[in-house]
Amino acid sequence: MLNSLSGRFLILTTIFVMLAEILIFVPSIARFREDYLQNRLERAQIASLALLADDMIESALEEELLENAGVFNVVLRRDEVRQLMLSSSMPQPIDATFDLREGTAPVLIRDAMMRLLEPDNKVIRVIGAPTREAGLLIEVTMETGPLRAAMLDYGIRILVLSAVISVFTAMLLFVAVQAILVKPIRGVVGHMQRYAAAPEDARRIITPNAGVTELREAEEALRSMQTELIAALRQKDRLAQLGLTVSKISHDLRNILTSAQLFTDRIETSEDPLVARLAPKLVGSITRAVHLCESTLAFGKAEEPSPTLMMLTLDDVVADVLDSERLAVSEDVVRLSDNIPPMFTLRADPEQLFRVISNLVRNARQALVATNKPGEITVSAYEDAENWWIEVADTGPGLPQKAQDHLFTAFQGGVAKGGTGLGLAIAAELIRAHGGALELDRTGPGGTVFSIRLPKGDGI
């Protein structure tokens, strides 16, 4: 119980109420002391008035008046004359004098605390103003023992009452917290547990109904999260089914392409100059298609092949990419060029790097063609002390915000109508396998630039 929210709230409430009562106790005990002394002055005044009414009071009656007043001596000043009205022997000399006519709150609190901390019985002089203008002042001497005992008794009663009030208040707050906070929180926890048992069941989505604003906001946030999670789970199921279908199609397509590859071997022996020039490109495209099918099958098993790293000349890879793309579009529509230093070498898997650059160039070409305006695509490269850099830049219209938000997420980052977004997701994964990164440098009306970073180090 002590580790629960309501249990800790109960303890803290009790402590805080007790602290508040202690802060009240200090001025209360000071006020009690002042009232006690004023009461002694009033009793002493009454006793002195009885003496004024009859000057011939017997000594026994005088002692009884002083005893009832709780004082040793009574001095009354009337008409500028100071007169000892009643007197008796004192057990010890006067220790201190207190004038209640000039007592401020800090002084009264200080004197009260000092009296509580002083256990010895002392004789003190107390001066005050008579009631009903019965004189200029009245002065008495008295013992501090009965005063301290009365203060202790009053203080104990105050503390006990404070404790009772604290516990009672804490219990009321405990019940209130249980009803207002703890019960709704338990309800939210129960919804979460039931939802966790079957997260695909839309009936288990929480319905916000809390009266407390903060809890209502928490329930609405939980409902939003549950709704998004159900949609994500459904999408993952569809993707899993789609992956299985793609794997089956890739398997059959690989067999078909393998057969086509056998036919291209015969085409290469043709004496037609055009066929002789295009046949190697066709063979290379079919070979890459076969490799893509094999990679797709591996991707369906969540096993993208690890890159086979080697030192290669980037010119050769980029030339193959640009030659392939030139077959798909006229130079009058999209101009393809490269800005790569001669004999620029780097370490990468040639097939996977071809796939990445080809995907970026193809996306840029499709974006430019869609605008029906001439454009340019440039592949450039440079290096620094730690990395090789490849940039693919175009002069297209830039990427929409939705595409930027999910750029490298499969089936969400597609830019072209009907696109799946798989290309960039796979490209980013391939570059990560190289230890590098594929990033969007900038995009806007002036064009888009993607950068590929390949590290020179071995990662150790």
XYZ file of C-alpha atoms in Angstrom:
460
model
C 0.000 0.000 0.000
C 2.857 2.396 0.817
C 4.210 2.030 -2.743
C 0.845 2.907 -4.290
C -0.131 6.410 -5.378
C -2.959 6.662 -2.854
C -0.793 5.288 -0.012
C 1.950 7.828 -0.589
C -0.634 10.565 -0.956
C -2.064 9.547 2.431
C 1.346 9.744 4.112
C 2.269 13.059 2.494
C -1.069 14.602 3.416
C -0.643 13.574 7.058
C 2.866 15.013 7.153
C 1.899 18.296 5.497
C -1.135 18.827 7.751
C 1.032 18.138 10.810
C 3.583 20.670 9.588
C 0.822 23.218 9.118
C -0.483 22.530 12.634
C 3.015 22.944 14.054
C 3.262 26.318 12.357
C -0.045 27.205 13.994
C 1.056 25.747 17.343
C 3.856 28.287 17.939
C 1.683 31.437 17.869
C -1.116 29.543 19.612
C 1.056 28.662 22.603
C 2.278 32.270 22.757
C -1.309 33.481 22.798
C -2.182 30.983 25.518
C 0.663 32.285 27.693
C -0.504 35.885 27.202
C -4.099 34.963 28.093
C -2.873 33.062 31.141
C -0.933 36.079 32.409
C -3.815 38.433 31.658
C -6.096 36.147 33.638
C -3.755 36.361 36.614
C -3.752 40.155 36.349
C -7.554 40.267 36.273
C -7.815 38.002 39.322
C -5.286 40.135 41.131
C -7.257 43.290 40.217
C -10.453 41.787 41.604
C -8.660 40.861 44.809
C -7.255 44.408 45.182
C -10.691 45.946 44.601
C -12.049 43.770 47.386
C -9.362 45.213 49.656
C -10.280 48.778 48.632
C -13.881 48.067 49.553
C -12.866 47.007 53.066
C -9.549 48.095 54.510
C -9.949 45.809 57.518
C -9.530 42.438 55.693
C -8.148 39.722 57.883
C -4.770 38.215 56.962
C -6.349 34.796 56.361
C -8.741 36.300 53.812
C -5.862 38.197 52.191
C -3.910 34.979 51.773
C -6.978 33.309 50.281
C -7.382 36.158 47.760
C -3.733 35.874 46.720
C -4.001 32.094 46.459
C -7.114 32.315 44.282
C -5.365 34.877 42.078
C -2.276 32.633 41.852
C 0.143 35.470 42.738
C 2.388 36.553 45.619
C 1.980 40.349 45.503
C -0.370 42.840 43.868
C 0.632 46.445 43.169
C -1.964 48.878 41.796
C -1.135 52.339 40.538
C -4.025 54.799 40.804
C -3.726 58.583 40.456
C 0.048 58.405 39.966
C 0.346 56.643 43.326
C 1.877 53.163 43.432
C 0.252 51.155 46.213
C 0.979 47.616 47.441
C -2.480 46.172 47.733
C -1.788 42.562 48.714
C 1.430 40.836 49.609
C 2.881 37.574 50.878
C 6.304 36.067 51.239
C 8.078 34.961 48.031
C 10.093 31.709 47.910
C 12.904 33.319 45.852
C 13.916 36.616 44.264
C 12.279 37.891 41.094
C 13.992 36.385 38.022
C 12.512 38.529 35.238
C 9.916 41.186 34.466
C 7.384 41.071 31.599
C 5.315 44.082 30.535
C 2.278 42.888 28.591
C 1.450 46.435 27.511
C 4.418 46.517 25.131
C 4.508 42.903 23.974
C 4.744 42.448 20.188
C 4.045 39.153 18.425
C 7.732 38.182 17.951
C 8.482 39.064 21.611
C 5.503 37.080 22.905
C 6.488 34.031 20.787
C 10.089 34.262 21.971
C 9.090 34.493 25.658
C 6.641 31.587 25.278
C 9.235 29.283 23.676
C 11.816 30.198 26.329
C 9.305 29.403 29.072
C 8.556 25.990 27.558
C 12.265 25.192 27.377
C 12.959 26.344 30.974
C 11.971 23.537 33.396
C 12.976 25.360 36.616
C 10.312 27.128 38.673
C 11.053 30.871 38.761
C 9.384 33.962 40.219
C 8.553 36.639 37.659
C 6.971 40.097 37.710
C 4.113 40.734 35.273
C 2.898 44.240 34.447
C -0.320 45.046 32.613
C -3.125 47.560 32.216
C -6.100 47.209 34.599
C -9.448 46.407 33.033
C -12.258 48.987 32.881
C -9.742 51.791 33.584
C -9.473 50.791 37.242
C -5.988 52.345 37.426
C -2.872 53.186 35.493
C -1.234 49.789 35.821
C -1.328 46.608 37.805
C 1.704 44.573 38.759
C 1.886 41.060 40.186
C 4.569 38.507 41.073
C 3.987 34.832 40.404
C 5.645 31.447 39.881
C 6.397 30.070 36.420
C 5.860 26.410 37.314
C 2.042 26.452 37.051
C 2.314 28.599 33.896
C 4.647 26.094 32.198
C 2.480 23.145 33.268
C -0.602 24.822 31.812
C 1.276 25.602 28.581
C 2.450 21.981 28.281
C -1.051 20.683 28.863
C -2.444 23.070 26.263
C 0.316 22.178 23.787
C -0.264 18.428 24.169
C -3.991 18.869 23.579
C -3.263 20.976 20.487
C -0.835 18.379 19.093
C -3.239 15.493 19.720
C -6.046 17.412 18.077
C -3.744 18.224 15.158
C -2.858 14.556 14.742
C -6.526 13.571 14.727
C -7.325 16.278 12.177
C -4.370 15.208 10.034
C -5.364 11.553 9.965
C -9.014 12.377 9.337
C -8.130 14.802 6.539
C -5.713 12.319 5.019
C -8.334 9.571 5.056
C -10.845 11.829 3.322
C -8.245 12.747 0.700
C -7.310 9.066 0.373
C -10.909 8.164 -0.457
C -11.176 11.136 -2.828
C -7.944 10.214 -4.644
C -9.094 6.603 -4.937
C -12.325 7.715 -6.585
C -11.012 10.599 -8.702
C -7.536 9.407 -9.766
C -6.607 5.853 -8.802
C -9.763 4.164 -10.099
C -9.582 5.880 -13.541
C -5.839 5.132 -13.759
C -6.509 1.477 -13.003
C -9.136 1.552 -15.719
C -6.580 2.875 -18.221
C -4.082 0.192 -17.140
C -6.769 -2.447 -17.546
C -7.507 -1.200 -21.082
C -3.804 -1.384 -21.912
C -3.520 -4.939 -20.597
C -6.607 -6.113 -22.486
C -5.389 -4.420 -25.649
C -1.936 -6.001 -25.280
C -3.571 -9.436 -25.152
C -5.167 -8.894 -28.600
C -3.781 -5.734 -30.259
C -5.492 -6.446 -33.579
C -8.974 -6.386 -32.019
C -10.400 -2.905 -32.672
C -13.055 -3.464 -30.007
C -10.382 -3.164 -27.340
C -9.477 0.420 -28.245
C -10.134 2.626 -25.241
C -13.057 5.071 -25.251
C -12.042 8.281 -23.380
C -14.515 9.072 -20.599
C -12.430 10.434 -17.703
C -13.644 13.611 -16.026
C -10.157 14.764 -15.042
C -8.572 16.778 -17.862
C -5.121 15.173 -17.586
C -6.537 11.633 -17.520
C -8.793 12.466 -20.447
C -5.758 13.631 -22.427
C -3.910 10.417 -21.505
C -6.876 8.304 -22.663
C -7.089 10.212 -25.951
C -3.351 9.777 -26.513
C -3.688 6.042 -25.759
C -6.595 5.736 -28.199
C -4.574 7.478 -30.914
C -1.607 5.180 -30.279
C -3.806 2.067 -30.326
C -5.458 3.158 -33.580
C -2.100 3.786 -35.254
C -0.719 0.498 -33.938
C -3.662 -1.485 -35.325
C -3.142 0.145 -38.724
C 0.594 -0.621 -38.557
C -0.042 -4.256 -37.629
C -2.493 -4.644 -40.495
C 0.016 -3.092 -42.877
C 2.741 -5.440 -41.644
C 0.472 -8.414 -42.278
C -0.230 -7.182 -45.793
C 3.481 -6.587 -46.363
C 4.292 -10.085 -45.152
C 1.744 -11.543 -47.559
C 3.017 -9.282 -50.342
C 6.597 -10.338 -49.596
C 5.638 -13.983 -49.952
C 3.909 -13.248 -53.268
C 6.876 -11.222 -54.548
C 9.232 -14.037 -53.613
C 7.161 -16.517 -55.621
C 7.005 -14.175 -58.617
C 10.737 -13.462 -58.390
C 11.434 -17.171 -58.342
C 9.508 -17.770 -61.583
C 10.822 -14.559 -63.149
C 14.387 -15.640 -62.426
C 13.805 -18.861 -64.352
C 12.355 -16.931 -67.311
C 15.263 -14.473 -67.330
C 17.740 -17.313 -67.158
C 16.235 -18.715 -70.336
C 16.383 -15.263 -71.963
C 20.017 -15.051 -70.968
C 20.727 -18.202 -72.957
C 19.139 -16.656 -76.055
C 21.245 -13.487 -75.742
C 24.375 -15.589 -75.948
C 23.448 -16.339 -79.588
C 22.594 -12.691 -80.316
C 26.128 -11.662 -79.351
C 27.479 -13.592 -82.397
C 25.394 -11.507 -84.813
C 27.328 -9.523 -87.440
C 24.802 -6.659 -87.433
C 26.714 -3.604 -86.077
C 23.674 -2.290 -84.159
C 22.989 -5.684 -82.624
C 26.651 -6.113 -81.780
C 26.604 -2.730 -79.994
C 23.386 -3.288 -78.083
C 23.783 -6.997 -77.285
C 26.290 -6.464 -74.412
C 23.911 -3.933 -72.865
C 21.046 -6.390 -73.167
C 23.143 -9.182 -71.668
C 24.176 -6.916 -68.796
C 20.573 -5.820 -68.137
C 19.311 -9.408 -68.103
C 22.168 -10.463 -65.828
C 21.321 -7.677 -63.388
C 17.635 -8.629 -63.576
C 18.554 -12.187 -62.607
C 20.644 -10.885 -59.719
C 17.759 -8.633 -58.662
C 15.377 -11.584 -58.583
C 17.852 -13.541 -56.509
C 18.267 -10.586 -54.148
C 14.495 -10.216 -53.892
C 14.223 -13.849 -52.872
C 16.878 -13.246 -50.220
C 15.110 -10.061 -49.102
C 11.895 -12.042 -48.672
C 13.816 -14.181 -46.200
C 15.182 -11.016 -44.520
C 18.648 -11.994 -45.763
C 19.927 -9.287 -48.111
C 23.315 -10.609 -49.329
C 26.304 -9.023 -47.678
C 28.290 -6.815 -50.069
C 31.400 -8.234 -51.673
C 33.751 -5.291 -51.229
C 36.470 -4.612 -53.785
C 38.307 -1.650 -55.207
C 36.583 -0.521 -58.413
C 36.638 2.369 -60.864
C 33.511 4.460 -60.414
C 33.574 5.631 -64.070
C 32.674 2.141 -65.290
C 29.673 1.751 -62.964
C 28.278 5.225 -63.662
C 28.785 4.783 -67.435
C 26.712 1.584 -67.381
C 23.959 3.353 -65.433
C 23.829 6.368 -67.739
C 23.963 4.236 -70.909
C 20.992 2.209 -69.651
C 19.006 5.334 -68.838
C 19.783 6.969 -72.203
C 17.930 4.108 -73.870
C 14.781 5.133 -71.983
C 14.753 8.874 -72.711
C 15.944 11.281 -75.351
C 18.839 13.641 -74.626
C 16.555 16.504 -75.701
C 14.288 15.767 -72.742
C 16.754 14.713 -70.044
C 20.482 15.322 -70.343
C 22.580 12.748 -68.472
C 26.147 13.620 -67.502
C 28.828 12.815 -64.966
C 31.476 14.819 -63.171
C 33.794 12.130 -61.850
C 37.572 12.598 -61.587
C 39.533 10.301 -63.943
C 40.342 6.894 -62.466
C 38.320 7.669 -59.334
C 38.421 4.430 -57.313
C 36.556 3.394 -54.200
C 35.723 0.244 -52.254
C 32.228 -1.180 -52.791
C 30.200 -4.068 -54.183
C 29.897 -3.230 -57.915
C 26.472 -4.838 -58.423
C 24.947 -3.280 -55.315
C 26.469 0.144 -56.044
C 25.056 -0.076 -59.593
C 21.604 -0.791 -58.155
C 21.806 2.196 -55.798
C 23.000 4.729 -58.398
C 20.622 3.328 -61.018
C 17.697 3.725 -58.639
C 18.573 7.356 -57.866
C 19.112 8.254 -61.546
C 15.913 6.474 -62.610
C 13.866 8.304 -59.952
C 15.325 11.634 -61.066
C 14.640 10.836 -64.744
C 11.005 9.925 -64.008
C 10.533 13.140 -62.018
C 11.931 15.247 -64.901
C 9.865 13.479 -67.564
C 6.716 14.080 -65.499
C 7.275 17.854 -65.680
C 7.299 17.837 -69.521
C 10.257 20.225 -69.377
C 13.917 19.656 -70.311
C 16.169 18.845 -67.373
C 19.554 17.533 -66.417
C 20.883 14.765 -64.165
C 24.495 14.804 -63.026
C 26.429 12.131 -61.139
C 29.523 13.509 -59.419
C 32.069 12.202 -56.940
C 34.784 13.449 -54.601
C 36.610 12.237 -51.520
C 37.959 13.488 -48.219
C 40.234 11.987 -45.586
C 37.590 9.603 -44.241
C 34.954 8.990 -46.942
C 34.169 8.677 -50.627
C 31.187 10.772 -51.711
C 28.851 10.228 -54.668
C 26.163 12.801 -55.486
C 23.195 12.435 -57.830
C 21.693 15.847 -58.635
C 18.786 16.819 -60.864
C 17.058 20.038 -61.898
C 13.572 18.717 -61.189
C 10.718 20.214 -59.140
C 11.822 18.752 -55.812
C 10.215 16.183 -53.526
C 6.811 16.771 -51.892
C 6.749 16.973 -48.098
C 4.921 13.648 -47.729
C 7.652 11.872 -49.675
C 10.350 13.543 -47.546
C 8.684 12.369 -44.310
C 8.851 8.683 -45.335
C 11.649 8.822 -47.882
C 13.443 5.577 -46.991
C 10.387 3.659 -45.698
C 9.182 0.803 -47.884
C 5.698 1.257 -49.394
C 5.441 4.774 -47.949
C 8.198 6.804 -49.596
C 7.071 6.481 -53.199
C 7.169 9.727 -55.179
C 5.804 8.746 -58.594
C 2.139 7.841 -58.902
C 1.772 4.127 -58.360
C 5.289 3.832 -56.934
C 5.960 1.597 -53.961
C 8.941 3.338 -52.408
C 10.870 0.063 -52.300
C 13.746 1.371 -54.412
C 15.012 3.993 -51.970
C 14.397 1.715 -48.976
C 16.497 -1.063 -50.553
C 19.155 1.426 -51.702
C 19.511 2.854 -48.195
C 19.797 -0.665 -46.780
C 22.509 -1.607 -49.284
C 24.591 1.479 -48.449
C 24.186 0.840 -44.705
C 25.593 -2.652 -45.327
C 28.676 -0.894 -46.748
C 28.995 1.033 -43.470
C 27.909 4.259 -45.163
C 24.732 6.289 -45.529
C 22.310 7.410 -48.225
C 20.894 10.859 -47.446
C 18.810 13.585 -49.003
C 21.061 16.653 -49.093
C 18.533 19.184 -50.339
C 15.374 19.427 -52.389
C 13.220 22.220 -53.698
C 12.123 24.046 -56.857
C 15.776 24.236 -57.942
C 16.242 20.466 -57.906
C 17.148 17.550 -55.662
C 20.502 16.189 -54.523
C 21.097 12.752 -52.964
C 24.481 11.893 -51.484
C 26.084 8.483 -50.929
C 28.775 8.270 -48.264
C 31.120 5.260 -48.340
C 33.720 5.068 -45.540
C 37.374 4.481 -46.297
C 38.089 2.771 -42.971
C 37.483 -0.872 -42.192
C 35.207 -0.122 -39.218
C 37.550 -1.477 -36.583
